[in-house]
Amino acid sequence: MRGTIGKNNSDLPEMNRSAVVKILQQQEVCSRADIARQTGLTQAAITKIVASMMEMGIVSEAGIITGCDNRRSIGLRLNAGKHQIIGVKFARQMFAVGVFDISGKIYTQTETKYSLEENPQKVLSAMKKQIHDMLKKYENVVSIGLAVPGPYLRDEGRIAVVTRMTAWHTINFIEEFKEEFHKPVFIEHDANAGALAEWLFGGHAQSASTLAYFLVGEGVGAGIIERGTLFRGMQGSACEIGHVSVDVHGPRCECGNYGCLEMYCSASALWKKAQTHVPECLPNGTLQSCDACNAVFQAAWAGHQKALDVVRETAEYIGYGCVTLINAYNPDIIIIGDVMSQGGDLLMPTIQKVVQQRVIPELYNRVQIKISTLTIDPTLYGAAATATNKVLQLPSKFSSAGKWGSGK
Ligand SMILES: [Zn+2]
């Protein structure tokens, strides 16, 4: 259903509630009839959703208003701050923690860098301390959402293979966080979290039926949302495009496959290429790969031809990833996010050229490829959105003060 953002399928209540929240957030006060019209849901469905949200204090009535159809009706207003969410992005060399409300407004955010050699327990302790500090300051936090690199095994609560992070494979995030915070914790694969953020907050829900979020950072992966629903696969590790071979005879990847896409266009792949071809562009001292990439992008912007060549070669591989996404999922839009999105217009002409050369015109002409424009990291945003969707799905299970049901 194009042009509307709700679904009448009763299996998708969380997306429907998110759609209602989104409309109330944008318009401040709105009638039930207006929400029904804008979401494409029936008035009966909206009445039911609004009743449950009013019961939990997420929505309240705001007097009589004149709706778009000129009929007088009861206005509804969002009480977004009543339920706050902590979002956590966990990446190979950094983690970020933020407090959001259910409309996606951010209250505070921290970012911490660490080295790959750091002991995982030490990094986890630092992360937990920051979360505790935020819980002390923000009393309405009802849930925590965490985005992790993949492949993430949903049923086991741990990440299966994160290249260069073997020490983390045994950490069970669900157990660690549940025991520590006594709040429901929800975990999502980082690319899925980014896709969710783009769908909910990037303004694509009304124009796209199939959205592909292409995460190109320390790792490479994709999240696919089709008509409001994330495509997860049996164990939650679908769309691991970073581990699709682009050279079946290439070097062996930690995942067991050979010549994986991630080995050619991740932030560390660009860094490695820069060390070989343009070491003069890299600042001295210990670097993180995102800093190294930024230095190469800056040099390329300034006209350093060899730096531009390195960036273009990386962009070519991002283009091959787009070709696979288009052939496998036929999206309306591909949004490129994470570290590589900082390369912006340096990357796009090469990506577009590769896609144009390698995809049939009927598909190429219909797909938009864009760099993410969200001002907050989509993965962090999406970590919070993952928990927000669960809160909106079953608000009665959540309260800032007390007990909660199963968070899995
Ligand atoms: Zn691999």
mmCIF file of C-alpha atoms and ligand atoms in Angstrom:
data_model
loop_
_atom_site.group_PDB
_atom_site.id
_atom_site.type_symbol
_atom_site.label_atom_id
_atom_site.label_comp_id
_atom_site.label_asym_id
_atom_site.label_seq_id
_atom_site.Cartn_x
_atom_site.Cartn_y
_atom_site.Cartn_z
ATOM 1 C CA MET A 1 0.000 0.000 0.000
ATOM 2 C CA ARG A 2 1.873 3.038 -1.191
ATOM 3 C CA GLY A 3 1.212 6.495 0.164
ATOM 4 C CA THR A 4 0.063 5.369 3.598
ATOM 5 C CA ILE A 5 2.121 4.064 6.472
ATOM 6 C CA GLY A 6 -0.209 1.820 8.465
ATOM 7 C CA LYS A 7 -1.050 -1.824 7.926
ATOM 8 C CA ASN A 8 -4.447 -3.379 8.571
ATOM 9 C CA ASN A 9 -2.875 -6.784 9.116
ATOM 10 C CA SER A 10 -3.353 -7.495 12.826
ATOM 11 C CA ASP A 11 0.065 -9.182 12.958
ATOM 12 C CA LEU A 12 1.734 -5.807 12.722
ATOM 13 C CA PRO A 13 0.428 -3.817 15.681
ATOM 14 C CA GLU A 14 3.799 -2.322 16.607
ATOM 15 C CA MET A 15 4.294 -0.710 13.215
ATOM 16 C CA ASN A 16 0.736 0.603 13.386
ATOM 17 C CA ARG A 17 1.362 2.186 16.767
ATOM 18 C CA SER A 18 4.647 3.636 15.507
ATOM 19 C CA ALA A 19 2.725 5.090 12.550
ATOM 20 C CA VAL A 20 0.236 6.744 14.925
ATOM 21 C CA VAL A 21 3.082 8.104 17.066
ATOM 22 C CA LYS A 22 4.806 9.476 13.984
ATOM 23 C CA ILE A 23 1.695 11.343 12.830
ATOM 24 C CA LEU A 24 1.009 12.782 16.289
ATOM 25 C CA GLN A 25 4.642 13.822 16.601
ATOM 26 C CA GLN A 26 4.530 15.674 13.272
ATOM 27 C CA GLN A 27 1.142 17.331 13.741
ATOM 28 C CA GLU A 28 0.988 17.811 17.516
ATOM 29 C CA VAL A 29 -2.823 17.550 17.636
ATOM 30 C CA CYS A 30 -4.815 15.305 15.322
ATOM 31 C CA SER A 31 -8.224 13.592 15.234
ATOM 32 C CA ARG A 32 -8.787 9.839 15.015
ATOM 33 C CA ALA A 33 -10.318 10.306 11.552
ATOM 34 C CA ASP A 34 -7.239 12.204 10.317
ATOM 35 C CA ILE A 35 -4.927 9.489 11.662
ATOM 36 C CA ALA A 36 -7.037 6.819 9.936
ATOM 37 C CA ARG A 37 -6.843 8.712 6.658
ATOM 38 C CA GLN A 38 -3.078 9.267 6.858
ATOM 39 C CA THR A 39 -2.163 5.750 7.939
ATOM 40 C CA GLY A 40 -4.596 4.020 5.600
ATOM 41 C CA LEU A 41 -5.907 2.051 8.583
ATOM 42 C CA THR A 42 -9.608 1.671 9.302
ATOM 43 C CA GLN A 43 -11.193 4.025 11.820
ATOM 44 C CA ALA A 44 -12.070 1.002 13.961
ATOM 45 C CA ALA A 45 -8.392 -0.047 14.031
ATOM 46 C CA ILE A 46 -7.327 3.474 14.991
ATOM 47 C CA THR A 47 -9.956 3.688 17.741
ATOM 48 C CA LYS A 48 -8.601 0.445 19.204
ATOM 49 C CA ILE A 49 -4.942 1.466 18.952
ATOM 50 C CA VAL A 50 -5.622 4.917 20.445
ATOM 51 C CA ALA A 51 -7.639 3.412 23.328
ATOM 52 C CA SER A 52 -4.720 1.178 24.342
ATOM 53 C CA MET A 53 -2.262 4.039 24.028
ATOM 54 C CA MET A 54 -4.503 6.320 26.132
ATOM 55 C CA GLU A 55 -4.735 3.670 28.799
ATOM 56 C CA MET A 56 -0.958 3.749 29.138
ATOM 57 C CA GLY A 57 -0.772 7.542 29.049
ATOM 58 C CA ILE A 58 1.103 7.602 25.729
ATOM 59 C CA VAL A 59 -1.723 9.585 24.090
ATOM 60 C CA SER A 60 -4.233 11.999 25.669
ATOM 61 C CA GLU A 61 -7.260 13.919 24.408
ATOM 62 C CA ALA A 62 -6.769 17.625 23.767
ATOM 63 C CA GLY A 63 -10.222 19.194 23.360
ATOM 64 C CA ILE A 64 -12.328 19.705 20.249
ATOM 65 C CA ILE A 65 -10.554 20.464 16.963
ATOM 66 C CA THR A 66 -11.644 20.922 13.360
ATOM 67 C CA GLY A 67 -10.199 18.110 11.273
ATOM 68 C CA CYS A 68 -9.057 18.129 7.627
ATOM 69 C CA ASP A 69 -12.589 17.208 6.543
ATOM 70 C CA ASN A 70 -13.925 20.308 8.409
ATOM 71 C CA ARG A 71 -15.737 18.135 10.905
ATOM 72 C CA ARG A 72 -15.340 18.874 14.579
ATOM 73 C CA SER A 73 -13.823 16.024 16.525
ATOM 74 C CA ILE A 74 -11.739 15.253 19.576
ATOM 75 C CA GLY A 75 -8.052 16.085 19.176
ATOM 76 C CA LEU A 76 -5.331 13.711 20.323
ATOM 77 C CA ARG A 77 -1.905 14.639 21.618
ATOM 78 C CA LEU A 78 1.233 12.545 22.163
ATOM 79 C CA ASN A 79 2.789 12.357 25.642
ATOM 80 C CA ALA A 80 6.094 11.302 24.183
ATOM 81 C CA GLY A 81 8.293 11.873 27.245
ATOM 82 C CA LYS A 82 6.296 9.600 29.536
ATOM 83 C CA HIS A 83 8.153 6.583 28.201
ATOM 84 C CA GLN A 84 11.851 7.048 27.594
ATOM 85 C CA ILE A 85 14.180 4.554 25.958
ATOM 86 C CA ILE A 86 17.934 4.054 26.163
ATOM 87 C CA GLY A 87 19.520 3.178 22.830
ATOM 88 C CA VAL A 88 22.988 1.621 22.656
ATOM 89 C CA LYS A 89 25.086 1.200 19.549
ATOM 90 C CA PHE A 90 27.859 -1.316 19.987
ATOM 91 C CA ALA A 91 30.492 -1.317 17.230
ATOM 92 C CA ARG A 92 33.986 -2.699 16.774
ATOM 93 C CA GLN A 93 35.856 0.339 18.020
ATOM 94 C CA MET A 94 33.212 2.514 19.660
ATOM 95 C CA PHE A 95 29.947 2.437 21.505
ATOM 96 C CA ALA A 96 27.303 5.144 21.781
ATOM 97 C CA VAL A 97 24.540 5.524 24.336
ATOM 98 C CA GLY A 98 21.559 7.862 24.039
ATOM 99 C CA VAL A 99 18.269 8.603 25.795
ATOM 100 C CA PHE A 100 15.241 9.023 23.514
ATOM 101 C CA ASP A 101 11.516 9.412 23.921
ATOM 102 C CA ILE A 102 9.057 7.297 21.973
ATOM 103 C CA SER A 103 8.764 9.901 19.221
ATOM 104 C CA GLY A 104 12.488 9.582 18.543
ATOM 105 C CA LYS A 105 13.508 12.854 20.210
ATOM 106 C CA ILE A 106 16.987 12.523 21.696
ATOM 107 C CA TYR A 107 17.744 13.960 25.152
ATOM 108 C CA THR A 108 21.402 13.129 25.540
ATOM 109 C CA GLN A 109 24.096 11.093 23.808
ATOM 110 C CA THR A 110 27.619 9.915 24.568
ATOM 111 C CA GLU A 111 30.186 8.270 22.345
ATOM 112 C CA THR A 112 33.136 6.232 23.615
ATOM 113 C CA LYS A 113 35.990 4.912 21.545
ATOM 114 C CA TYR A 114 37.975 1.845 22.507
ATOM 115 C CA SER A 115 40.674 -0.273 20.953
ATOM 116 C CA LEU A 116 40.019 -3.701 19.451
ATOM 117 C CA GLU A 117 42.587 -5.163 21.855
ATOM 118 C CA GLU A 118 40.637 -3.958 24.893
ATOM 119 C CA ASN A 119 39.249 -6.622 27.236
ATOM 120 C CA PRO A 120 35.514 -7.074 26.437
ATOM 121 C CA GLN A 121 34.535 -7.097 30.133
ATOM 122 C CA LYS A 122 36.233 -3.731 30.611
ATOM 123 C CA VAL A 123 34.351 -2.244 27.632
ATOM 124 C CA LEU A 124 31.076 -3.746 28.893
ATOM 125 C CA SER A 125 31.664 -2.254 32.369
ATOM 126 C CA ALA A 126 32.214 1.205 30.884
ATOM 127 C CA MET A 127 29.051 0.826 28.795
ATOM 128 C CA LYS A 128 27.028 -0.301 31.808
ATOM 129 C CA LYS A 129 28.288 2.584 33.926
ATOM 130 C CA GLN A 130 27.142 5.105 31.336
ATOM 131 C CA ILE A 131 23.727 3.452 31.167
ATOM 132 C CA HIS A 132 23.437 3.540 34.973
ATOM 133 C CA ASP A 133 24.343 7.260 34.950
ATOM 134 C CA MET A 134 21.600 7.932 32.399
ATOM 135 C CA LEU A 135 19.053 5.856 34.330
ATOM 136 C CA LYS A 136 19.765 7.982 37.399
ATOM 137 C CA LYS A 137 19.134 11.174 35.458
ATOM 138 C CA TYR A 138 16.177 10.060 33.315
ATOM 139 C CA GLU A 139 13.569 8.432 35.520
ATOM 140 C CA ASN A 140 11.061 7.488 32.819
ATOM 141 C CA VAL A 141 13.288 4.985 31.029
ATOM 142 C CA VAL A 142 11.224 1.831 30.475
ATOM 143 C CA SER A 143 13.419 -0.203 28.170
ATOM 144 C CA ILE A 144 16.847 -0.543 26.558
ATOM 145 C CA GLY A 145 17.514 -1.238 22.892
ATOM 146 C CA LEU A 146 20.924 -2.431 21.741
ATOM 147 C CA ALA A 147 22.280 -2.652 18.197
ATOM 148 C CA VAL A 148 25.185 -5.026 17.602
ATOM 149 C CA PRO A 149 27.262 -6.025 14.577
ATOM 150 C CA GLY A 150 26.328 -9.330 13.014
ATOM 151 C CA PRO A 151 25.736 -12.026 12.279
ATOM 152 C CA TYR A 152 23.778 -11.754 15.521
ATOM 153 C CA LEU A 153 22.098 -14.970 16.667
ATOM 154 C CA ARG A 154 18.749 -13.884 18.049
ATOM 155 C CA ASP A 155 17.936 -17.048 20.009
ATOM 156 C CA GLU A 156 21.332 -17.277 21.635
ATOM 157 C CA GLY A 157 21.695 -13.594 22.490
ATOM 158 C CA ARG A 158 25.200 -13.379 21.109
ATOM 159 C CA ILE A 159 27.069 -12.313 18.006
ATOM 160 C CA ALA A 160 28.289 -15.273 15.955
ATOM 161 C CA VAL A 161 31.066 -13.790 13.851
ATOM 162 C CA VAL A 162 32.288 -10.260 14.005
ATOM 163 C CA THR A 163 35.462 -10.047 12.048
ATOM 164 C CA ARG A 164 38.421 -9.041 14.211
ATOM 165 C CA MET A 165 36.355 -9.385 17.413
ATOM 166 C CA THR A 166 36.745 -13.036 18.382
ATOM 167 C CA ALA A 167 36.965 -12.202 22.103
ATOM 168 C CA TRP A 168 33.341 -11.020 21.985
ATOM 169 C CA HIS A 169 31.803 -14.177 20.526
ATOM 170 C CA THR A 170 30.908 -15.690 23.897
ATOM 171 C CA ILE A 171 29.351 -12.542 25.403
ATOM 172 C CA ASN A 172 25.596 -12.994 25.835
ATOM 173 C CA PHE A 173 24.256 -9.477 25.588
ATOM 174 C CA ILE A 174 20.700 -10.341 26.624
ATOM 175 C CA GLU A 175 21.852 -11.942 29.898
ATOM 176 C CA GLU A 176 24.452 -9.252 30.630
ATOM 177 C CA PHE A 177 21.965 -6.405 30.242
ATOM 178 C CA LYS A 178 18.950 -8.069 31.844
ATOM 179 C CA GLU A 179 20.889 -8.935 34.982
ATOM 180 C CA GLU A 180 22.402 -5.502 35.240
ATOM 181 C CA PHE A 181 19.444 -3.196 34.633
ATOM 182 C CA HIS A 182 16.276 -5.147 35.456
ATOM 183 C CA LYS A 183 14.570 -3.595 32.479
ATOM 184 C CA PRO A 184 13.466 -5.271 29.266
ATOM 185 C CA VAL A 185 16.298 -5.339 26.753
ATOM 186 C CA PHE A 186 15.891 -5.775 23.013
ATOM 187 C CA ILE A 187 18.733 -6.468 20.652
ATOM 188 C CA GLU A 188 18.846 -5.977 16.932
ATOM 189 C CA HIS A 189 21.442 -6.482 14.264
ATOM 190 C CA ASP A 190 23.020 -3.076 13.539
ATOM 191 C CA ALA A 191 21.971 -2.912 9.881
ATOM 192 C CA ASN A 192 18.385 -3.857 10.792
ATOM 193 C CA ALA A 193 18.385 -1.118 13.444
ATOM 194 C CA GLY A 194 19.579 1.378 10.838
ATOM 195 C CA ALA A 195 16.846 0.267 8.433
ATOM 196 C CA LEU A 196 14.234 0.737 11.125
ATOM 197 C CA ALA A 197 15.533 4.234 11.912
ATOM 198 C CA GLU A 198 15.466 5.231 8.250
ATOM 199 C CA TRP A 199 11.948 3.862 7.887
ATOM 200 C CA LEU A 200 10.585 5.562 10.994
ATOM 201 C CA PHE A 201 12.586 8.788 11.107
ATOM 202 C CA GLY A 202 14.101 9.237 7.642
ATOM 203 C CA GLY A 203 10.804 10.123 5.978
ATOM 204 C CA HIS A 204 10.799 7.071 3.683
ATOM 205 C CA ALA A 205 7.828 5.175 5.107
ATOM 206 C CA GLN A 206 5.355 7.099 2.998
ATOM 207 C CA SER A 207 7.229 6.839 -0.280
ATOM 208 C CA ALA A 208 8.948 3.441 -0.253
ATOM 209 C CA SER A 209 7.508 -0.056 -0.231
ATOM 210 C CA THR A 210 10.898 -1.769 0.108
ATOM 211 C CA LEU A 211 13.774 0.012 1.774
ATOM 212 C CA ALA A 212 17.335 -1.307 1.920
ATOM 213 C CA TYR A 213 19.673 0.216 4.475
ATOM 214 C CA PHE A 214 23.227 -0.542 3.407
ATOM 215 C CA LEU A 215 25.519 -0.223 6.391
ATOM 216 C CA VAL A 216 29.091 0.353 5.251
ATOM 217 C CA GLY A 217 31.255 0.994 8.282
ATOM 218 C CA GLU A 218 33.606 -1.141 10.365
ATOM 219 C CA GLY A 219 31.489 -3.994 9.070
ATOM 220 C CA VAL A 220 29.252 -4.247 6.027
ATOM 221 C CA GLY A 221 25.638 -5.424 6.177
ATOM 222 C CA ALA A 222 22.125 -4.598 5.102
ATOM 223 C CA GLY A 223 18.688 -4.282 6.666
ATOM 224 C CA ILE A 224 15.616 -4.726 4.487
ATOM 225 C CA ILE A 225 12.173 -3.396 5.382
ATOM 226 C CA GLU A 226 9.327 -4.457 3.179
ATOM 227 C CA ARG A 227 6.037 -2.649 3.747
ATOM 228 C CA GLY A 228 6.856 -1.885 7.347
ATOM 229 C CA THR A 229 8.303 -5.252 8.316
ATOM 230 C CA LEU A 230 11.964 -6.149 8.813
ATOM 231 C CA PHE A 231 13.202 -9.155 6.887
ATOM 232 C CA ARG A 232 15.094 -11.166 9.510
ATOM 233 C CA GLY A 233 15.425 -14.769 8.387
ATOM 234 C CA MET A 234 15.148 -17.823 10.604
ATOM 235 C CA GLN A 235 17.828 -16.898 13.165
ATOM 236 C CA GLY A 236 17.782 -13.146 12.678
ATOM 237 C CA SER A 237 20.905 -12.987 10.537
ATOM 238 C CA ALA A 238 19.396 -12.378 7.080
ATOM 239 C CA CYS A 239 20.854 -9.864 4.594
ATOM 240 C CA GLU A 240 24.488 -10.357 5.643
ATOM 241 C CA ILE A 241 25.567 -8.872 2.364
ATOM 242 C CA GLY A 242 29.041 -8.152 3.750
ATOM 243 C CA HIS A 243 29.717 -11.896 3.593
ATOM 244 C CA VAL A 244 28.637 -12.403 0.000
ATOM 245 C CA SER A 245 31.667 -13.281 -2.173
ATOM 246 C CA VAL A 246 32.731 -10.681 -4.677
ATOM 247 C CA ASP A 247 35.771 -12.831 -5.482
ATOM 248 C CA VAL A 248 35.190 -16.535 -4.866
ATOM 249 C CA HIS A 249 38.954 -17.119 -5.091
ATOM 250 C CA GLY A 250 39.772 -14.160 -2.857
ATOM 251 C CA PRO A 251 41.312 -14.283 0.636
ATOM 252 C CA ARG A 252 39.546 -16.294 3.329
ATOM 253 C CA CYS A 253 37.253 -14.321 5.617
ATOM 254 C CA GLU A 254 36.725 -15.143 9.308
ATOM 255 C CA CYS A 255 33.170 -16.215 8.428
ATOM 256 C CA GLY A 256 34.567 -19.140 6.385
ATOM 257 C CA ASN A 257 33.733 -17.714 2.967
ATOM 258 C CA TYR A 258 36.271 -16.295 0.503
ATOM 259 C CA GLY A 259 36.570 -12.779 -0.929
ATOM 260 C CA CYS A 260 33.665 -11.356 1.111
ATOM 261 C CA LEU A 261 32.409 -7.876 0.129
ATOM 262 C CA GLU A 262 33.303 -6.579 3.606
ATOM 263 C CA MET A 263 36.990 -7.236 2.869
ATOM 264 C CA TYR A 264 36.909 -4.710 0.021
ATOM 265 C CA CYS A 265 34.743 -1.796 1.128
ATOM 266 C CA SER A 266 34.595 -1.636 4.941
ATOM 267 C CA ALA A 267 36.172 1.276 6.809
ATOM 268 C CA SER A 268 39.163 -0.896 7.701
ATOM 269 C CA ALA A 269 39.545 -2.010 4.067
ATOM 270 C CA LEU A 270 39.766 1.645 3.011
ATOM 271 C CA TRP A 271 42.220 2.318 5.817
ATOM 272 C CA LYS A 272 44.410 -0.602 4.719
ATOM 273 C CA LYS A 273 44.401 0.637 1.106
ATOM 274 C CA ALA A 274 45.322 4.121 2.313
ATOM 275 C CA GLN A 275 48.263 2.742 4.321
ATOM 276 C CA THR A 276 49.624 1.168 1.143
ATOM 277 C CA HIS A 277 48.867 3.864 -1.440
ATOM 278 C CA VAL A 278 48.532 7.183 0.377
ATOM 279 C CA PRO A 279 50.221 6.908 3.793
ATOM 280 C CA GLU A 280 51.001 10.631 3.570
ATOM 281 C CA CYS A 281 47.261 11.365 3.932
ATOM 282 C CA LEU A 282 46.992 9.598 7.302
ATOM 283 C CA PRO A 283 47.752 11.512 10.485
ATOM 284 C CA ASN A 284 50.465 10.136 12.771
ATOM 285 C CA GLY A 285 49.703 8.070 15.847
ATOM 286 C CA THR A 286 47.152 5.421 16.703
ATOM 287 C CA LEU A 287 44.048 5.858 14.662
ATOM 288 C CA GLN A 288 40.586 4.418 14.517
ATOM 289 C CA SER A 289 39.426 3.385 11.077
ATOM 290 C CA CYS A 290 36.680 6.062 11.005
ATOM 291 C CA ASP A 291 39.334 8.750 11.634
ATOM 292 C CA ALA A 292 41.555 7.222 8.945
ATOM 293 C CA CYS A 293 38.648 7.218 6.453
ATOM 294 C CA ASN A 294 37.855 10.831 7.255
ATOM 295 C CA ALA A 295 41.472 11.817 6.643
ATOM 296 C CA VAL A 296 41.413 10.091 3.232
ATOM 297 C CA PHE A 297 38.072 11.737 2.353
ATOM 298 C CA GLN A 298 39.472 15.151 3.324
ATOM 299 C CA ALA A 299 42.552 14.612 1.155
ATOM 300 C CA ALA A 300 40.357 13.509 -1.774
ATOM 301 C CA TRP A 301 38.134 16.579 -1.353
ATOM 302 C CA ALA A 302 41.273 18.727 -1.379
ATOM 303 C CA GLY A 303 42.244 17.259 -4.773
ATOM 304 C CA HIS A 304 44.789 14.572 -3.802
ATOM 305 C CA GLN A 305 44.462 12.328 -6.875
ATOM 306 C CA LYS A 306 45.789 9.120 -5.306
ATOM 307 C CA ALA A 307 43.461 9.541 -2.307
ATOM 308 C CA LEU A 308 40.572 10.025 -4.730
ATOM 309 C CA ASP A 309 41.575 6.815 -6.552
ATOM 310 C CA VAL A 310 41.526 4.884 -3.262
ATOM 311 C CA VAL A 311 38.066 6.293 -2.429
ATOM 312 C CA ARG A 312 36.762 5.477 -5.915
ATOM 313 C CA GLU A 313 38.036 1.917 -5.758
ATOM 314 C CA THR A 314 36.171 1.479 -2.459
ATOM 315 C CA ALA A 315 33.074 3.107 -3.971
ATOM 316 C CA GLU A 316 33.178 0.561 -6.796
ATOM 317 C CA TYR A 317 32.784 -2.255 -4.290
ATOM 318 C CA ILE A 318 29.957 -0.383 -2.520
ATOM 319 C CA GLY A 319 28.399 -0.266 -5.999
ATOM 320 C CA TYR A 320 28.748 -4.062 -6.367
ATOM 321 C CA GLY A 321 26.960 -4.364 -3.014
ATOM 322 C CA CYS A 322 24.140 -2.167 -4.350
ATOM 323 C CA VAL A 323 23.883 -4.369 -7.457
ATOM 324 C CA THR A 324 23.429 -7.444 -5.248
ATOM 325 C CA LEU A 325 20.847 -5.656 -3.090
ATOM 326 C CA ILE A 326 18.885 -4.600 -6.177
ATOM 327 C CA ASN A 327 18.959 -8.064 -7.734
ATOM 328 C CA ALA A 328 18.112 -9.830 -4.479
ATOM 329 C CA TYR A 329 15.504 -7.493 -2.962
ATOM 330 C CA ASN A 330 14.317 -5.085 -5.697
ATOM 331 C CA PRO A 331 14.139 -2.089 -3.314
ATOM 332 C CA ASP A 332 12.655 1.343 -4.137
ATOM 333 C CA ILE A 333 15.488 2.939 -2.232
ATOM 334 C CA ILE A 334 18.952 2.028 -0.954
ATOM 335 C CA ILE A 335 20.284 4.235 1.813
ATOM 336 C CA ILE A 336 24.003 4.069 2.482
ATOM 337 C CA GLY A 337 24.922 4.744 6.091
ATOM 338 C CA ASP A 338 27.635 4.546 8.770
ATOM 339 C CA VAL A 339 31.325 5.504 8.346
ATOM 340 C CA MET A 340 31.345 5.518 4.544
ATOM 341 C CA SER A 341 28.380 7.901 4.363
ATOM 342 C CA GLN A 342 30.868 10.608 5.330
ATOM 343 C CA GLY A 343 32.389 10.205 1.869
ATOM 344 C CA GLY A 344 29.070 11.436 0.415
ATOM 345 C CA ASP A 345 29.432 12.908 -3.048
ATOM 346 C CA LEU A 346 32.932 11.488 -3.445
ATOM 347 C CA LEU A 347 31.379 8.027 -3.608
ATOM 348 C CA MET A 348 28.078 8.518 -5.376
ATOM 349 C CA PRO A 349 29.164 9.014 -9.028
ATOM 350 C CA THR A 350 31.185 5.769 -8.966
ATOM 351 C CA ILE A 351 28.414 3.844 -7.184
ATOM 352 C CA GLN A 352 25.817 5.084 -9.703
ATOM 353 C CA LYS A 353 28.098 4.205 -12.624
ATOM 354 C CA VAL A 354 28.665 0.637 -11.408
ATOM 355 C CA VAL A 355 24.942 0.113 -10.795
ATOM 356 C CA GLN A 356 23.993 1.552 -14.178
ATOM 357 C CA GLN A 357 26.477 -0.761 -15.930
ATOM 358 C CA ARG A 358 25.464 -3.908 -14.085
ATOM 359 C CA VAL A 359 21.727 -3.752 -13.462
ATOM 360 C CA ILE A 360 19.008 -4.057 -16.109
ATOM 361 C CA PRO A 361 17.644 -0.590 -17.034
ATOM 362 C CA GLU A 362 14.105 -1.426 -15.875
ATOM 363 C CA LEU A 363 15.466 -1.888 -12.349
ATOM 364 C CA TYR A 364 18.143 0.819 -12.447
ATOM 365 C CA ASN A 365 15.650 3.468 -13.562
ATOM 366 C CA ARG A 366 13.353 2.810 -10.632
ATOM 367 C CA VAL A 367 15.780 2.580 -7.711
ATOM 368 C CA GLN A 368 17.037 5.557 -5.719
ATOM 369 C CA ILE A 369 20.468 5.299 -4.108
ATOM 370 C CA LYS A 370 21.157 7.850 -1.397
ATOM 371 C CA ILE A 371 23.480 8.652 1.449
ATOM 372 C CA SER A 372 21.734 8.720 4.843
ATOM 373 C CA THR A 373 20.635 12.207 5.870
ATOM 374 C CA LEU A 374 19.707 11.396 9.462
ATOM 375 C CA THR A 375 21.578 13.716 11.803
ATOM 376 C CA ILE A 376 21.816 11.049 14.484
ATOM 377 C CA ASP A 377 23.649 7.803 13.698
ATOM 378 C CA PRO A 378 20.905 5.558 12.217
ATOM 379 C CA THR A 379 22.208 2.550 14.167
ATOM 380 C CA LEU A 380 21.895 4.352 17.521
ATOM 381 C CA TYR A 381 18.520 5.768 16.518
ATOM 382 C CA GLY A 382 17.437 2.294 15.409
ATOM 383 C CA ALA A 383 18.643 0.677 18.648
ATOM 384 C CA ALA A 384 16.199 2.933 20.501
ATOM 385 C CA ALA A 385 13.499 2.390 17.848
ATOM 386 C CA THR A 386 13.792 -1.390 18.305
ATOM 387 C CA ALA A 387 12.867 -1.028 21.985
ATOM 388 C CA THR A 388 10.304 1.707 21.232
ATOM 389 C CA ASN A 389 8.414 -0.600 18.894
ATOM 390 C CA LYS A 390 8.196 -3.229 21.630
ATOM 391 C CA VAL A 391 6.955 -0.658 24.148
ATOM 392 C CA LEU A 392 4.297 0.518 21.708
ATOM 393 C CA GLN A 393 3.325 -3.053 20.946
ATOM 394 C CA LEU A 394 2.651 -4.013 24.539
ATOM 395 C CA PRO A 395 2.763 -0.852 26.641
ATOM 396 C CA SER A 396 1.128 -2.540 29.645
ATOM 397 C CA LYS A 397 4.291 -4.628 30.112
ATOM 398 C CA PHE A 398 6.451 -1.589 30.636
ATOM 399 C CA SER A 399 6.739 0.900 33.435
ATOM 400 C CA SER A 400 9.695 2.979 34.534
ATOM 401 C CA ALA A 401 9.222 2.036 38.173
ATOM 402 C CA GLY A 402 8.565 -1.569 38.188
ATOM 403 C CA LYS A 403 8.262 -5.041 36.962
ATOM 404 C CA TRP A 404 8.377 -6.122 33.420
ATOM 405 C CA GLY A 405 7.571 -9.135 31.348
ATOM 406 C CA SER A 406 9.881 -11.122 29.143
ATOM 407 C CA GLY A 407 12.117 -8.801 27.235
ATOM 408 C CA LYS A 408 13.136 -11.273 24.621
HETATM 409 ZN ZN ZN B 1 32.914 -13.238 5.332
#
